[in-house]
Amino acid sequence: MLTANEIRQQFLEFFEAKGHTIVPSAPVVPMDDPTLMFTNAGMNQFKDVFLGTGSRPYQRAVDTQKCIRVSGKHNDLEEVGRDTYHHTFFEMLGNWSFGDYFKAEGIAWGWELLTTVWKLPAEKLYGTYFGGDEALGLEPDTEAEALWKQVTGLPAERILPGSKNDNFWEMGEVGPCGPCSEVHIDLGEGTCARTHGGPCGVNVEDEGGKCSRFFELWNYVFIQFNRSADGKLTPLPAKHVDTGLGFERICNVLQNAGSNYDTDVFRPLMDHIASLTGSTYTSKLDSEVDVAFRVVADHVRMVSFAIADGATPSNEGRGYVLRRLLRRAARFGRQQLGMDQPFIFKLVPTLADHMGHAFPELKANPKRIMAIVEDEEASFGRTLDRGIQLFSEAAKRAKKAGGVIGGEDAFKLKDTYGFPYDLTVMMATEQGMHVDDKRFSELEAEARQRARAAAKSHAAIAFDGELPKTDDSGKYAGRSVTARILGWVKNNALITSGTLTPGDAEVGLVLDKTCFYAEAGGQVGDAGTITAPRGTFDVDDTRKLGDGIVHVGHVGDGSIEAGQEVELTVDPARDNTRRHHTATHLLHWALREVLGDHVFQRGSLVAPDRLRFDFDHNKACTHEELAEIERLVNEHVYADHVVAAREMPIDEGKKLGAMALFGEKYGDVVRVVSINPPGEDKLVGALSNEFCGGTHLERTGQIGPFKITGEEAAEKGVRRVYAVAGSAAVGYIQSMDLSLRSAAAALNAPADQLAERIAGLQGQIKDLQRQLRKGAAADLKSKRADLLDSAEKAGETSVIVAEVPDAPAEQLREMIDVLREKAGSAAVLLASPGESGCLLLAGLTDDLIKKGLKAGDWVKATAQIMGGGGGGKPNMAQGSGKDVSKLAEALAEAKTWAKGKLG
């Protein structure tokens, strides 16, 4: 039996023997295509060739492309794990012809590889071709139909016509397009996973789902037409072939594995998951344990490849997709595999060993991938522990209420416990329920309003009286201490008796002593855990109120009571805060050295993941100045200076030249932090002397590498520097280095010539944009008369609601102005769909505004149909829709809205 590695290599070598150049996979994080979140098809890296804007030094290519599909029309996320063939990450084997061979060779060579080299039984294979579309004026691809008979010898009953959806490929509404042919295989009786529906067949999909007995192996796209804006097809001067053969699927078939997850593509991961969890994979669709195996195996592949190619988890864009995938895998691991601690990161070396020979980027820095995944798992684990229990309680209530999880429950999970809303929706769907999205959205809007009104104040710690004094000297001694609960602040009152449980809102816990640092001097308040005999309290922030220290948070599990003795543990992230705080003192010194003695600190933020420093300076720092500042800080990090702290009268500190933080209030006794060379312990003549009550390292060598990440104006006469130190600096440097290398590779230029190359490309882009604007303006101008002629009437008012070609907003506004002027009394709404959504603009004439109509209300109501929003002035408003598939419904609603308002 062929291994997966052998199958991949045979594919590449087969087409190399046919004159193809083996091309490496493009990164899954596209560096040169802003329209893509991830590389989702083999053709992505050749898009410029098909558009006629680029070329290659070869006419035939073969590759295996890493692909990720998790969003848009290729959103397979909800199916992953539930079946055995959907994946968020997969390989697409492909062979390409750029104006060279065409249909005859494409079909013949594919057939030869499948039946002669891999010896698949021809009697189980089916060929499809485009059967035409009368409504769209598309002719059947009789050429391909004839070739299937001539080249393969397939009987007529196994050469099937396909619809436009299955057998016609388009890059967009305009541009290159062409018919497709497919190879399907019949896996035999009893292999379809559907439990109901009609008979099985090629491309059959009905109320029972899609037939999985017959599934597509290979897709041949024959790019032979160009579609113009009017929908007309004209033959391309150079015809292309773009084929895609699913790697995981062909391995399944050739290895007779029964499913993609039972092939050796996944087997090393499945075996490792089994050894980590003690569970067994049984290849069943109705086993939640097996679903978890598949989810974890799939998602660790996607996340690892994405991180290797430059993506990182975050709260937006592709970073949020990574975070969401990791959360989903971690949740399945906990709920179904009993893994309460991070474990997914341990699969990364197995993946790197198994696939690193084909994709060396996996082996470049697996430890970095592991560290990022482990950190995400640990962070989300804390959220999951609370959220899963609360979701289960909400689900029980929902079953009694018709299967609808209340918006209040979903909002509480997110707002109070940090449980992501999309995860609540996903878990509800898996149990056959749904969430009251409307009520959730209302509560979110109300919360945003409250947040704006309250700014940064914490209602939980508002208190007018005097709190008991807290001994916080332990904040300098370590990260743990034993203390006693004196009470908690809630609703502007100090409560000194009673019990707190997870159902209670955020409070401010007050203790007799603490090792937690309360926010002050720019250093953030500590987070961590307080453990009581029968429960835990999660501290999200620490603040000072008078002489008392308030630990802001909520009960994580169990219960806590006033008077209990508890154990305090500060989050280990505080060590990174100390690292950044000591680095801030060195930065202050270096800024004065390079920029001058006029530099004084105006403010700062010292956090576990970064630092920010504001200082007096009336102009932007040059790149050279920032480089020198950074060099000086690192020089004194490597010198491993001693960091010492002393308390003394404030006047003595001032005489010694210790610098104070601008705007900070100090008592009669101050704490002075000094930095001295090794072997020295002095105040006069120290490298750095500052009044500081924060937590610091013992030596500067513990800081690790220091890197400035940005510089900007904070206010007039004040500049702001952003920087990172230690592991955060390592991560930033590696990310920037990877981006630089990827950009250099994408532009085929040495790294030191990137700026020059980019400047040249920017010039080309500006020229192309000017040409596009001219073309868009011409398209819109030609459409004006048609819109006026076809306008519907509501009394004397022309109602113009229409889809128009993709164009900039300013050109649509000009078009609306012209239509309003010519119509006299008019309500105009134009929709311009693009790849990332649909732009909407609405305009009303003054007479309609006097009747109470508002363009902002109109565009908002229309955009909501497509999952978007908008607003603006009564006479002109703008919005956008996310789901372009609902454009027709939205435009119909727009007409109904206007006519209804006009009577």
PDB file of N, CA and C in Angstrom, residues 40-41 68-77:
ATOM      1  N   ASN A  40      -6.899  29.611  -0.024  1.00  0.00           N
ATOM      2  CA  ASN A  40      -7.952  28.598   0.043  1.00  0.00           C
ATOM      3  C   ASN A  40      -8.061  27.736  -1.204  1.00  0.00           C
ATOM      4  N   ALA A  41      -7.144  27.925  -2.167  1.00  0.00           N
ATOM      5  CA  ALA A  41      -7.170  27.113  -3.388  1.00  0.00           C
ATOM      6  C   ALA A  41      -5.793  27.159  -4.035  1.00  0.00           C
ATOM      7  N   ILE A  68      -6.424  26.577   3.513  1.00  0.00           N
ATOM      8  CA  ILE A  68      -7.257  26.731   4.706  1.00  0.00           C
ATOM      9  C   ILE A  68      -8.601  27.281   4.265  1.00  0.00           C
ATOM     10  N   ARG A  69      -9.676  26.616   4.671  1.00  0.00           N
ATOM     11  CA  ARG A  69     -11.027  27.095   4.364  1.00  0.00           C
ATOM     12  C   ARG A  69     -11.839  27.125   5.656  1.00  0.00           C
ATOM     13  N   VAL A  70     -12.100  28.321   6.130  1.00  0.00           N
ATOM     14  CA  VAL A  70     -12.862  28.476   7.370  1.00  0.00           C
ATOM     15  C   VAL A  70     -13.849  29.629   7.307  1.00  0.00           C
ATOM     16  N   SER A  71     -13.909  30.352   6.198  1.00  0.00           N
ATOM     17  CA  SER A  71     -14.771  31.522   6.149  1.00  0.00           C
ATOM     18  C   SER A  71     -15.357  31.687   4.757  1.00  0.00           C
ATOM     19  N   GLY A  72     -16.365  32.569   4.666  1.00  0.00           N
ATOM     20  CA  GLY A  72     -16.994  32.846   3.384  1.00  0.00           C
ATOM     21  C   GLY A  72     -17.711  31.624   2.835  1.00  0.00           C
ATOM     22  N   LYS A  73     -17.711  31.529   1.491  1.00  0.00           N
ATOM     23  CA  LYS A  73     -18.454  30.425   0.869  1.00  0.00           C
ATOM     24  C   LYS A  73     -17.790  29.076   1.096  1.00  0.00           C
ATOM     25  N   HIS A  74     -16.531  29.090   1.570  1.00  0.00           N
ATOM     26  CA  HIS A  74     -15.839  27.830   1.831  1.00  0.00           C
ATOM     27  C   HIS A  74     -15.832  27.512   3.323  1.00  0.00           C
ATOM     28  N   ASN A  75     -16.817  27.990   4.071  1.00  0.00           N
ATOM     29  CA  ASN A  75     -16.852  27.785   5.510  1.00  0.00           C
ATOM     30  C   ASN A  75     -17.286  26.365   5.836  1.00  0.00           C
ATOM     31  N   ASP A  76     -16.327  25.512   6.158  1.00  0.00           N
ATOM     32  CA  ASP A  76     -16.602  24.116   6.475  1.00  0.00           C
ATOM     33  C   ASP A  76     -16.491  23.849   7.973  1.00  0.00           C
ATOM     34  N   LEU A  77     -16.313  24.885   8.781  1.00  0.00           N
ATOM     35  CA  LEU A  77     -15.960  24.697  10.186  1.00  0.00           C
ATOM     36  C   LEU A  77     -16.959  23.835  10.941  1.00  0.00           C
TER      37      LEU A  77
END
